Short mmCIF file of C-alpha atoms and ligand atoms in Angstrom, two decimals:
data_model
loop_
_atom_site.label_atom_id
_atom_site.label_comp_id
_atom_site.label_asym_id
_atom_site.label_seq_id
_atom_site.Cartn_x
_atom_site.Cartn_y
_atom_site.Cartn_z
CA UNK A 1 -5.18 -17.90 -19.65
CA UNK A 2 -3.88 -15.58 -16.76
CA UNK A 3 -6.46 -14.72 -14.40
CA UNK A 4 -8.17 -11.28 -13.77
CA UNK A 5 -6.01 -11.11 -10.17
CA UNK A 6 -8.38 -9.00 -7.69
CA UNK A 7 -6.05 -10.29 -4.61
CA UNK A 8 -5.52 -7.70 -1.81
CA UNK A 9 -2.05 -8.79 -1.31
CA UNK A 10 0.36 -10.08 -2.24
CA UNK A 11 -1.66 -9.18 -5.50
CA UNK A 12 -0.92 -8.61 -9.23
CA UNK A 13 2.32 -7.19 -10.75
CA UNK A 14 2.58 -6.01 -14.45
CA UNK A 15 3.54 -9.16 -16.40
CA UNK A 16 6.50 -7.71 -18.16
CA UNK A 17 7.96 -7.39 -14.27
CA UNK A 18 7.04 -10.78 -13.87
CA UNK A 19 8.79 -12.00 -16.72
CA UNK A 20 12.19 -10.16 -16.15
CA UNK A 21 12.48 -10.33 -12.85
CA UNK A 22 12.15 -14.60 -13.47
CA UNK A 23 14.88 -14.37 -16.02
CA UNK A 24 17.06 -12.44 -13.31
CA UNK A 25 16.76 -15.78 -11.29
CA UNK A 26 17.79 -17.88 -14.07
CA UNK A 27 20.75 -15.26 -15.75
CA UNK A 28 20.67 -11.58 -13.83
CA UNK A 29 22.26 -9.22 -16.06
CA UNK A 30 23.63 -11.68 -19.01
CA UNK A 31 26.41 -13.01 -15.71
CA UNK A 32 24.94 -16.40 -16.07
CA UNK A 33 24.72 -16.12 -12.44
CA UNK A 34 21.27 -15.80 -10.95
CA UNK A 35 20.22 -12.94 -8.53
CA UNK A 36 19.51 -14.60 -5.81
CA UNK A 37 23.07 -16.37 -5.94
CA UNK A 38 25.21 -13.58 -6.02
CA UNK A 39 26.80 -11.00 -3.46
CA UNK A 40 24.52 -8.14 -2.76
CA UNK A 41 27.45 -6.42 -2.26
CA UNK A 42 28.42 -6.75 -6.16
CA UNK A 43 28.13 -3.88 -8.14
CA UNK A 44 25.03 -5.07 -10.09
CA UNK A 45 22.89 -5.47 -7.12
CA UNK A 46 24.71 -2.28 -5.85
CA UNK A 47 23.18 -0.55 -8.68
CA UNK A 48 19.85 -2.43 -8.37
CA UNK A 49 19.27 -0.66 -4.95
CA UNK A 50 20.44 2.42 -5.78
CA UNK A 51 18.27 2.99 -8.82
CA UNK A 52 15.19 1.41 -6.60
CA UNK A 53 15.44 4.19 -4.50
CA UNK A 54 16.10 6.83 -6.60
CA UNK A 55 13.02 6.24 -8.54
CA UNK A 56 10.93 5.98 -5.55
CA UNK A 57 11.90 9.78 -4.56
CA UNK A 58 11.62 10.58 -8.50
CA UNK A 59 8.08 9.47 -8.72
CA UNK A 60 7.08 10.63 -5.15
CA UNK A 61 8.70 14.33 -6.73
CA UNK A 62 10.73 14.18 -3.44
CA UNK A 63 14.07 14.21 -5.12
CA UNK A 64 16.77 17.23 -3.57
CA UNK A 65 14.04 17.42 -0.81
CA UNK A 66 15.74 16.41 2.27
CA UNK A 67 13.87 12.54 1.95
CA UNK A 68 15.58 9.20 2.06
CA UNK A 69 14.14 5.72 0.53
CA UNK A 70 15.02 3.03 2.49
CA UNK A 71 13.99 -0.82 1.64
CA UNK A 72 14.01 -2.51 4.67
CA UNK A 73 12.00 -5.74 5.81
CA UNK A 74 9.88 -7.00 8.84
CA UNK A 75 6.49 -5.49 6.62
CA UNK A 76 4.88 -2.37 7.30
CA UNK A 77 4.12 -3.96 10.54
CA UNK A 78 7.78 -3.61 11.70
CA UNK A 79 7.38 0.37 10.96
CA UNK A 80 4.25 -0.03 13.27
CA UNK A 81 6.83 -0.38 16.44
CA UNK A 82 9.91 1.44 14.24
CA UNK A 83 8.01 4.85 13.69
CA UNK A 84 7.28 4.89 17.60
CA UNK A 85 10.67 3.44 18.46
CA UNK A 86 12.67 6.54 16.39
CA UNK A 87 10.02 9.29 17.16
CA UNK A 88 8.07 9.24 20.19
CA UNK A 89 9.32 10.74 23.12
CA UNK A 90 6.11 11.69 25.11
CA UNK A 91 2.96 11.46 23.16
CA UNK A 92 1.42 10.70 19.48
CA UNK A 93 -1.35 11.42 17.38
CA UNK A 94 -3.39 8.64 15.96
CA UNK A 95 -6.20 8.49 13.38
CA UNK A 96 -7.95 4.84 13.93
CA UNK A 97 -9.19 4.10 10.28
CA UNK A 98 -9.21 0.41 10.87
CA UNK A 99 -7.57 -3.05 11.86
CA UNK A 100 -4.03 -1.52 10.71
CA UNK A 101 -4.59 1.47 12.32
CA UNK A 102 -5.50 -0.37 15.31
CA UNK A 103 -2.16 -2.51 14.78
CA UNK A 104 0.09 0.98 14.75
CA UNK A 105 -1.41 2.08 18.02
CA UNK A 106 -1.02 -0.85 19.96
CA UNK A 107 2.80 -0.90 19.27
CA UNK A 108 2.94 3.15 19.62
CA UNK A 109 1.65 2.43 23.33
CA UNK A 110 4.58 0.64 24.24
CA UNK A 111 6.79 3.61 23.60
CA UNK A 112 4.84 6.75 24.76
CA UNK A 113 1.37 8.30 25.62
CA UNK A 114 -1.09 7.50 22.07
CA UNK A 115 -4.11 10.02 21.41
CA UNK A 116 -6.71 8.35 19.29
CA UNK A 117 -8.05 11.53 17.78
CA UNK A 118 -10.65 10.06 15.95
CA UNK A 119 -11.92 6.21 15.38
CA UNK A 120 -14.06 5.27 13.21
CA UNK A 121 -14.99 1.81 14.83
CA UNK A 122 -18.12 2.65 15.72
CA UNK A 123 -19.54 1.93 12.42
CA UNK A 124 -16.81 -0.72 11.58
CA UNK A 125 -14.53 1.38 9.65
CA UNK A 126 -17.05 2.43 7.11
CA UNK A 127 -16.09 5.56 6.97
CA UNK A 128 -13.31 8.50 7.23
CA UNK A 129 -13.97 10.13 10.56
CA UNK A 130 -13.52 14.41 9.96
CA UNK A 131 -13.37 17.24 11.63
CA UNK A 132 -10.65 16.45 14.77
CA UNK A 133 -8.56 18.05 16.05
CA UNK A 134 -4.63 16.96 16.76
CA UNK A 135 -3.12 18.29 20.01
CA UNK A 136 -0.03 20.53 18.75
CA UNK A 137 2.08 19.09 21.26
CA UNK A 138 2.10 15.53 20.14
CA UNK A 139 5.52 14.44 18.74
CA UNK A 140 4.03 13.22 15.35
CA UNK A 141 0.82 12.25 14.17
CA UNK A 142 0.07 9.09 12.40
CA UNK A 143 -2.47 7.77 9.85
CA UNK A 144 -3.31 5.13 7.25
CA UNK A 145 -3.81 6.39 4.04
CA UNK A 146 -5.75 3.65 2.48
CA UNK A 147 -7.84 0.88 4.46
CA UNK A 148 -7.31 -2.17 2.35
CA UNK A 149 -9.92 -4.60 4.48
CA UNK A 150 -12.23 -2.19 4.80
CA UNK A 151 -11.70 -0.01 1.39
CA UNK A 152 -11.99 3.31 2.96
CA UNK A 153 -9.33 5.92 1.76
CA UNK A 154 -8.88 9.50 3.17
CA UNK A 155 -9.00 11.89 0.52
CA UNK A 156 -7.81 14.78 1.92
CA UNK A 157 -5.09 15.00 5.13
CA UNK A 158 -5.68 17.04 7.74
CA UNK A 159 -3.35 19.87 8.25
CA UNK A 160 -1.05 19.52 10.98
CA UNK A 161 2.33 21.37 11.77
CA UNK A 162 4.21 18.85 13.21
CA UNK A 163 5.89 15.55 12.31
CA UNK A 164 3.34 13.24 9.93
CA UNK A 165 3.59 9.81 9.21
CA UNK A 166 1.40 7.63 6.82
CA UNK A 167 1.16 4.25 6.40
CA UNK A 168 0.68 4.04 2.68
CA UNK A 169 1.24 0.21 2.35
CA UNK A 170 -1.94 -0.42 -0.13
CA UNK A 171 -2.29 2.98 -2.09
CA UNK A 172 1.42 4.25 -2.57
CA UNK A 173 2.43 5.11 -6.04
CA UNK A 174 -1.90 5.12 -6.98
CA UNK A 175 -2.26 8.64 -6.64
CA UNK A 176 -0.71 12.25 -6.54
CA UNK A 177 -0.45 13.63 -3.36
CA UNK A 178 2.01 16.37 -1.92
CA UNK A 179 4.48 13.69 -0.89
CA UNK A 180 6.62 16.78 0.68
CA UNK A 181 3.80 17.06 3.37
CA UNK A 182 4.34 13.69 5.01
CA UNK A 183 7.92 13.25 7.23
CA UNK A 184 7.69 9.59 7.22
CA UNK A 185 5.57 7.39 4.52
CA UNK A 186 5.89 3.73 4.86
CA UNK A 187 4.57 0.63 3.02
CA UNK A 188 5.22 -3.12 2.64
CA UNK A 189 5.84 -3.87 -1.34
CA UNK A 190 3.37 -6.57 -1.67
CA UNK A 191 0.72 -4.24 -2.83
CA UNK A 192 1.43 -2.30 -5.75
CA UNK A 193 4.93 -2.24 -5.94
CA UNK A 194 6.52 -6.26 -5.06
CA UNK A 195 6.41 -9.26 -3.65
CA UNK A 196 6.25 -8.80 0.50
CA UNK A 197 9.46 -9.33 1.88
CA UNK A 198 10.83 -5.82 1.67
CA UNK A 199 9.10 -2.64 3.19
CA UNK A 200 9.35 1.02 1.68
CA UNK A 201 10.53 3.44 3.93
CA UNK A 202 10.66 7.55 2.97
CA UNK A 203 11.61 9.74 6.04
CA UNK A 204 12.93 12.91 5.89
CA UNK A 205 16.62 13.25 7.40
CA UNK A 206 15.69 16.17 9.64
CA UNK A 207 12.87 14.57 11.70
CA UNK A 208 15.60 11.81 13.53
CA UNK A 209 17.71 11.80 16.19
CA UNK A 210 15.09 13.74 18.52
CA UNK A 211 14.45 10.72 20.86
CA UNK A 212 16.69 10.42 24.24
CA UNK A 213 16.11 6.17 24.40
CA UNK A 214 18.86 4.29 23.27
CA UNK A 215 18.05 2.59 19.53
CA UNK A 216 18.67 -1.05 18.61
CA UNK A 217 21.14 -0.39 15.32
CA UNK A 218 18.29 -2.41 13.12
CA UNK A 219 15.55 -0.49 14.40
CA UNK A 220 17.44 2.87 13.42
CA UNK A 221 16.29 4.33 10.54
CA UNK A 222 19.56 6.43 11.02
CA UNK A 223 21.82 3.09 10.63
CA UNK A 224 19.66 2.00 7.59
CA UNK A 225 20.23 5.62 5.78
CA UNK A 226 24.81 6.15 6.74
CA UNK A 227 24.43 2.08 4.75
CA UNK A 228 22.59 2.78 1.84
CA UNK A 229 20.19 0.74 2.64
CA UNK A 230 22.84 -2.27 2.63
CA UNK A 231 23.49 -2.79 6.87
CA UNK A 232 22.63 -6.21 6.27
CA UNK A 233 21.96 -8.65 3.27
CA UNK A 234 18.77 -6.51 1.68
CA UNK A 235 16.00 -8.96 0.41
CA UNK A 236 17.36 -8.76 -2.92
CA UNK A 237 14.91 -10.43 -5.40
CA UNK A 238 12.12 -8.52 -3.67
CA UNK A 239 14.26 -5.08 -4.02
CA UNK A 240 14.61 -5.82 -7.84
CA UNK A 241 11.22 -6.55 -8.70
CA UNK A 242 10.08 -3.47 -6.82
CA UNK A 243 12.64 -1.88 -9.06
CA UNK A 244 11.18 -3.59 -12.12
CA UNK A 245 7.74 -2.21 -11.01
CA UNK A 246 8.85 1.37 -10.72
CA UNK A 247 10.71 1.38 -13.89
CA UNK A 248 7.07 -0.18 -15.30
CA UNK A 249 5.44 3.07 -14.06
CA UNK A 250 8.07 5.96 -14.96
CA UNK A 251 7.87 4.03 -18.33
CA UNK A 252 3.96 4.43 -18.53
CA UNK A 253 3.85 8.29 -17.05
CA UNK A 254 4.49 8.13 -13.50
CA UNK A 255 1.80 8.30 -10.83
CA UNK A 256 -0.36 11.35 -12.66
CA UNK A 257 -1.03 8.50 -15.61
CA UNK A 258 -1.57 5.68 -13.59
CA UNK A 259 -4.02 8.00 -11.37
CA UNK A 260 -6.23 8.78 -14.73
CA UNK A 261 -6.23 4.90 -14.82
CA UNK A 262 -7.05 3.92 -11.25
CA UNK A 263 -9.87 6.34 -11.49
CA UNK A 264 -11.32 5.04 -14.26
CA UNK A 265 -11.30 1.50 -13.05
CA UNK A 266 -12.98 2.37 -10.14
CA UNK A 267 -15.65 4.70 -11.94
CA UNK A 268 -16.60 1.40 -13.77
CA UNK A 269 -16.79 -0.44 -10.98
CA UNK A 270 -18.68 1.67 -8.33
CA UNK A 271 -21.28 2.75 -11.18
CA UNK A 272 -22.04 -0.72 -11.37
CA UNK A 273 -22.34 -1.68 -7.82
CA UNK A 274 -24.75 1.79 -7.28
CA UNK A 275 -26.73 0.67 -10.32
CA UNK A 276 -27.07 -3.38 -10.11
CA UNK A 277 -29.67 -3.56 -7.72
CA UNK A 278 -28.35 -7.21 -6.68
CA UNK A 279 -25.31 -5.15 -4.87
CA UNK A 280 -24.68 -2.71 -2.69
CA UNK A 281 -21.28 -1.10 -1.38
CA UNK A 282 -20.18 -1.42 2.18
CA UNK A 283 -18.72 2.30 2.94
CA UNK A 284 -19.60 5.59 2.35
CA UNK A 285 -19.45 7.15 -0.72
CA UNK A 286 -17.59 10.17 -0.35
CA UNK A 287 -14.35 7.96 1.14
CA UNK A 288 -14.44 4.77 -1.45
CA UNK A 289 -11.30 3.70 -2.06
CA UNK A 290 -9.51 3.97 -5.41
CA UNK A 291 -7.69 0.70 -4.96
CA UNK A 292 -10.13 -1.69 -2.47
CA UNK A 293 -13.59 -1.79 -3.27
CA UNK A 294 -15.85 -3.44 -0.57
CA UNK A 295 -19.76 -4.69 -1.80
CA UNK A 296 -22.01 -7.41 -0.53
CA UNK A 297 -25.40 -9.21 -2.34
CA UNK A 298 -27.93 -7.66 -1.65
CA UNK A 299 -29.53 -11.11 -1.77
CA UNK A 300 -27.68 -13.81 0.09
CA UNK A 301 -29.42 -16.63 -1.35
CA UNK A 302 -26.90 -15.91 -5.09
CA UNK A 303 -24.23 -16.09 -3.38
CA UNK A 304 -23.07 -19.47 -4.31
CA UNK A 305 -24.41 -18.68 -8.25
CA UNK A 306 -22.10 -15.75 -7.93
CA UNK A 307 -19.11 -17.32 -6.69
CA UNK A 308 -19.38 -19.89 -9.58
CA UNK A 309 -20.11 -17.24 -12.16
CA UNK A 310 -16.81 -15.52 -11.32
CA UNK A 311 -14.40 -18.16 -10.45
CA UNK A 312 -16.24 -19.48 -14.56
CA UNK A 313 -14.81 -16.08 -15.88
CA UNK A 314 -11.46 -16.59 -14.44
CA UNK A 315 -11.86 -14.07 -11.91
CA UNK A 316 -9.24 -14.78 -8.38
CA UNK A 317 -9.28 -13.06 -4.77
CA UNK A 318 -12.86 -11.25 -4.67
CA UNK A 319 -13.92 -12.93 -1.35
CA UNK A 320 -14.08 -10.13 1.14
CA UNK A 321 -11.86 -10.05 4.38
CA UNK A 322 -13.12 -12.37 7.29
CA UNK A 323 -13.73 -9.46 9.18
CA UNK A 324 -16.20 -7.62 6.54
CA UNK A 325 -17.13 -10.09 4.32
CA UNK A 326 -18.89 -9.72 1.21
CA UNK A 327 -16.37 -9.14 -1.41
CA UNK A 328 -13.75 -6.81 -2.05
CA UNK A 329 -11.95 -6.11 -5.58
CA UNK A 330 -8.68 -4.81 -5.18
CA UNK A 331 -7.88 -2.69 -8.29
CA UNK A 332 -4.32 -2.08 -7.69
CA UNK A 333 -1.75 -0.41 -10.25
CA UNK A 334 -1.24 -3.71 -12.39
CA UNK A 335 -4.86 -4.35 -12.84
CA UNK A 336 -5.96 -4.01 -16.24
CA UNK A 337 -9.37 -2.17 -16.92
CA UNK A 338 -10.46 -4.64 -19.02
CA UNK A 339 -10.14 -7.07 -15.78
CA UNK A 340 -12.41 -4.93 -13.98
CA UNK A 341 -14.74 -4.91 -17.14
CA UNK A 342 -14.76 -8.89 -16.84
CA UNK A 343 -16.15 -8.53 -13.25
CA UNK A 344 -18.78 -6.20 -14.14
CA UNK A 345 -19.58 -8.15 -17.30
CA UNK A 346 -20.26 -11.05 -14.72
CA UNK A 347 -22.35 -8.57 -12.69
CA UNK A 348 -24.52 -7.92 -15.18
CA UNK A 349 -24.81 -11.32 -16.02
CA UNK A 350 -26.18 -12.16 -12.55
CA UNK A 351 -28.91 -9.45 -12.69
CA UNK A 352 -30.02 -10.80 -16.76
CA UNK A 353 -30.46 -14.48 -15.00
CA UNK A 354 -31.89 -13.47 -11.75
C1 PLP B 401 -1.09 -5.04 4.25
C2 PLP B 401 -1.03 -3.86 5.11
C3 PLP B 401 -0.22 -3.80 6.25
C4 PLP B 401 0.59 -4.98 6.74
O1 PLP B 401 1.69 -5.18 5.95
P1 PLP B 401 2.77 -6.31 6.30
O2 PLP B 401 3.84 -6.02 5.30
O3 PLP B 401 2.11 -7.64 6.12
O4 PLP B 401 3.22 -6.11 7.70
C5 PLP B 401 -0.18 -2.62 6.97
N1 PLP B 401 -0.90 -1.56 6.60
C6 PLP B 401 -1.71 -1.58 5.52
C7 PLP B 401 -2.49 -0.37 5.15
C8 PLP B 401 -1.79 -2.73 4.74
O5 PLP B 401 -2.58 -2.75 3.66
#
């Protein structure tokens, strides 16, 4: 029986994706040629990217806008020193939300002047920190969306004039937002949307070209946009599935649909940890994450009957991150409710035994 998949990433895709995009390594398209042994530069795979990143700016509602999808690779990481590398001249903004956030800064010092605005590492990135202020002279201001190690998720964005850029690797696609108020949103596909090897890239056209250094040509978002996407050989299996995946969700009713379900996953979820007295969750309760939920035992001395009792009910990838612990479900897109139902089924268990 497939197994209720609570990675973090790489983590679950829809099974129908699963299944077609296998067949497109055996036969793509009825060629009898496989995907991954053809010329990306054929018109199937031609098509494959296009319609990839038209549905991206169709779902994001950022069609006609002025945005461009790219699918690049190198993981969101690589956007950690490409963002800087394309848009800092003198000095950027920075919300510090957590290990990623951390990750974006370091590389952003290389290139400019960073202002960490706010941090919330004092209390290990348990929480959103509110209520700063960003200096209107900073070239752009960056933030993480979504903390998937620590499963902290801002909820609101503050409201800045200038240039914004989010790193939306593990919540993209989860939730409406106003796309149109971020300039840049990037995230690697391996969490809601593929398998890693290719990163999402959204920028709007009108925010480049501002920077006096010299760019290396695969570091230019501007190269990557005059080729379509195509400057070099795109990671094409990973670019298909993440097609597959998108398809999956315009079939299903877009983000707005898959929002009602998110939230009700979670609801389940979080009710349970608040009312189990055997757990408790790790971060504050007004910035819980839709997609990454973080608890621990309230008990320590269960842990091993817990482990067992889940890995029994064919649960995967609930051990928390090394550098939080505990455990952390990871409820992305894909995830079924009644997956999340199996989990607290197993909760509830514990407490009836205990
Ligand atoms: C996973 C993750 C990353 C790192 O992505 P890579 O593609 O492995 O570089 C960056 N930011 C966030 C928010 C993530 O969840």
């Amino acid at each position: 029986m497939k197994k209720h998949n609570f990675s973090a990433g790489p983590c679950i895709l829809p099974q129908e994706v699963l299944q077609k995009a296998s067949e497109a390594v055996i036969n793509f398209n009825n060629s009898n040629l496989s995907l991954i042994e053809i010329s990306h530069r054929s018109d199937d795979f031609v098509a494959v990217m296009e319609n990839a990143r038209s549905l991206v700016l169709e779902l994001l509602g950022l069609q006609n806008k002025g945005y461009q999808a790219l699918f690049l690779q190198g993981g969101a990481s690589m956007q950690f020193l490409m963002v800087a590398y394309n848009l800092l001249n003198k000095k950027a903004a920075y919300l510090n939300t957590g290990t990623w956030s951390s990750k974006a800064i370091k590389e952003a010092k290389i290139f400019g002047d960073i202002v960490e605005v706010a941090s919330s590492e004092d209390k290990n990135f348990t929480y959103i920190p509110k209520g700063y202020t960003i200096p209107a002279d900073s070239d752009y201001f960056h933030c993480t969306s979504n903390n998937t190690i620590y499963g902290t998720q801002l909820k609101e964005f503050p409201s800045f004039n200038g240039t914004t850029v989010c790193d939306m690797s593990s919540d993209i696609f989860s939730r409406q937002l106003d796309f149109s108020k971020f300039d840049l949103i990037y995230a690697g596909a391996q969490k809601n949307m593929g398998p890693a090897g290719t990163t999402l890239v959204v920028v709007k056209e009108s925010i480049l070209g501002n920077v006096n250094r010299v760019i290396p040509s695969m570091l230019k978002y501007k190269t990557h946009i005059e080729k379509d996407s195509m400057f070099n050989t795109p990671p094409v299996f990973a670019v298909y599935t993440s097609m597959l995946t998108l398809q999956w969700l315009k079939k299903l009713g877009g983000i707005s649909f898959i929002e009602g379900v998110n939230n009700k996953k979670a609801a389940l979820l979080y009710t349970e940890i608040d009312r189990n007295s055997l757990f408790s969750g790790v971060v504050e309760k007004d910035d819980r994450s839709i997609m990454n939920a973080t608890f621990t035992l309230t008990n320590e001395s269960l842990k091993s009957k817990f482990d067992a009792m889940w890995k029994e009910a064919g649960i995967n990838g609930l051990n928390g991150h090394r550098s939080v612990g505990g455990y952390r479900a990871s409820m992305y897109n894909a995830l079924p409710l009644y997956s999340v139902q199996a989990l607290v089924d197993v909760m509830q268990e514990l407490e009836r035994i205990s």
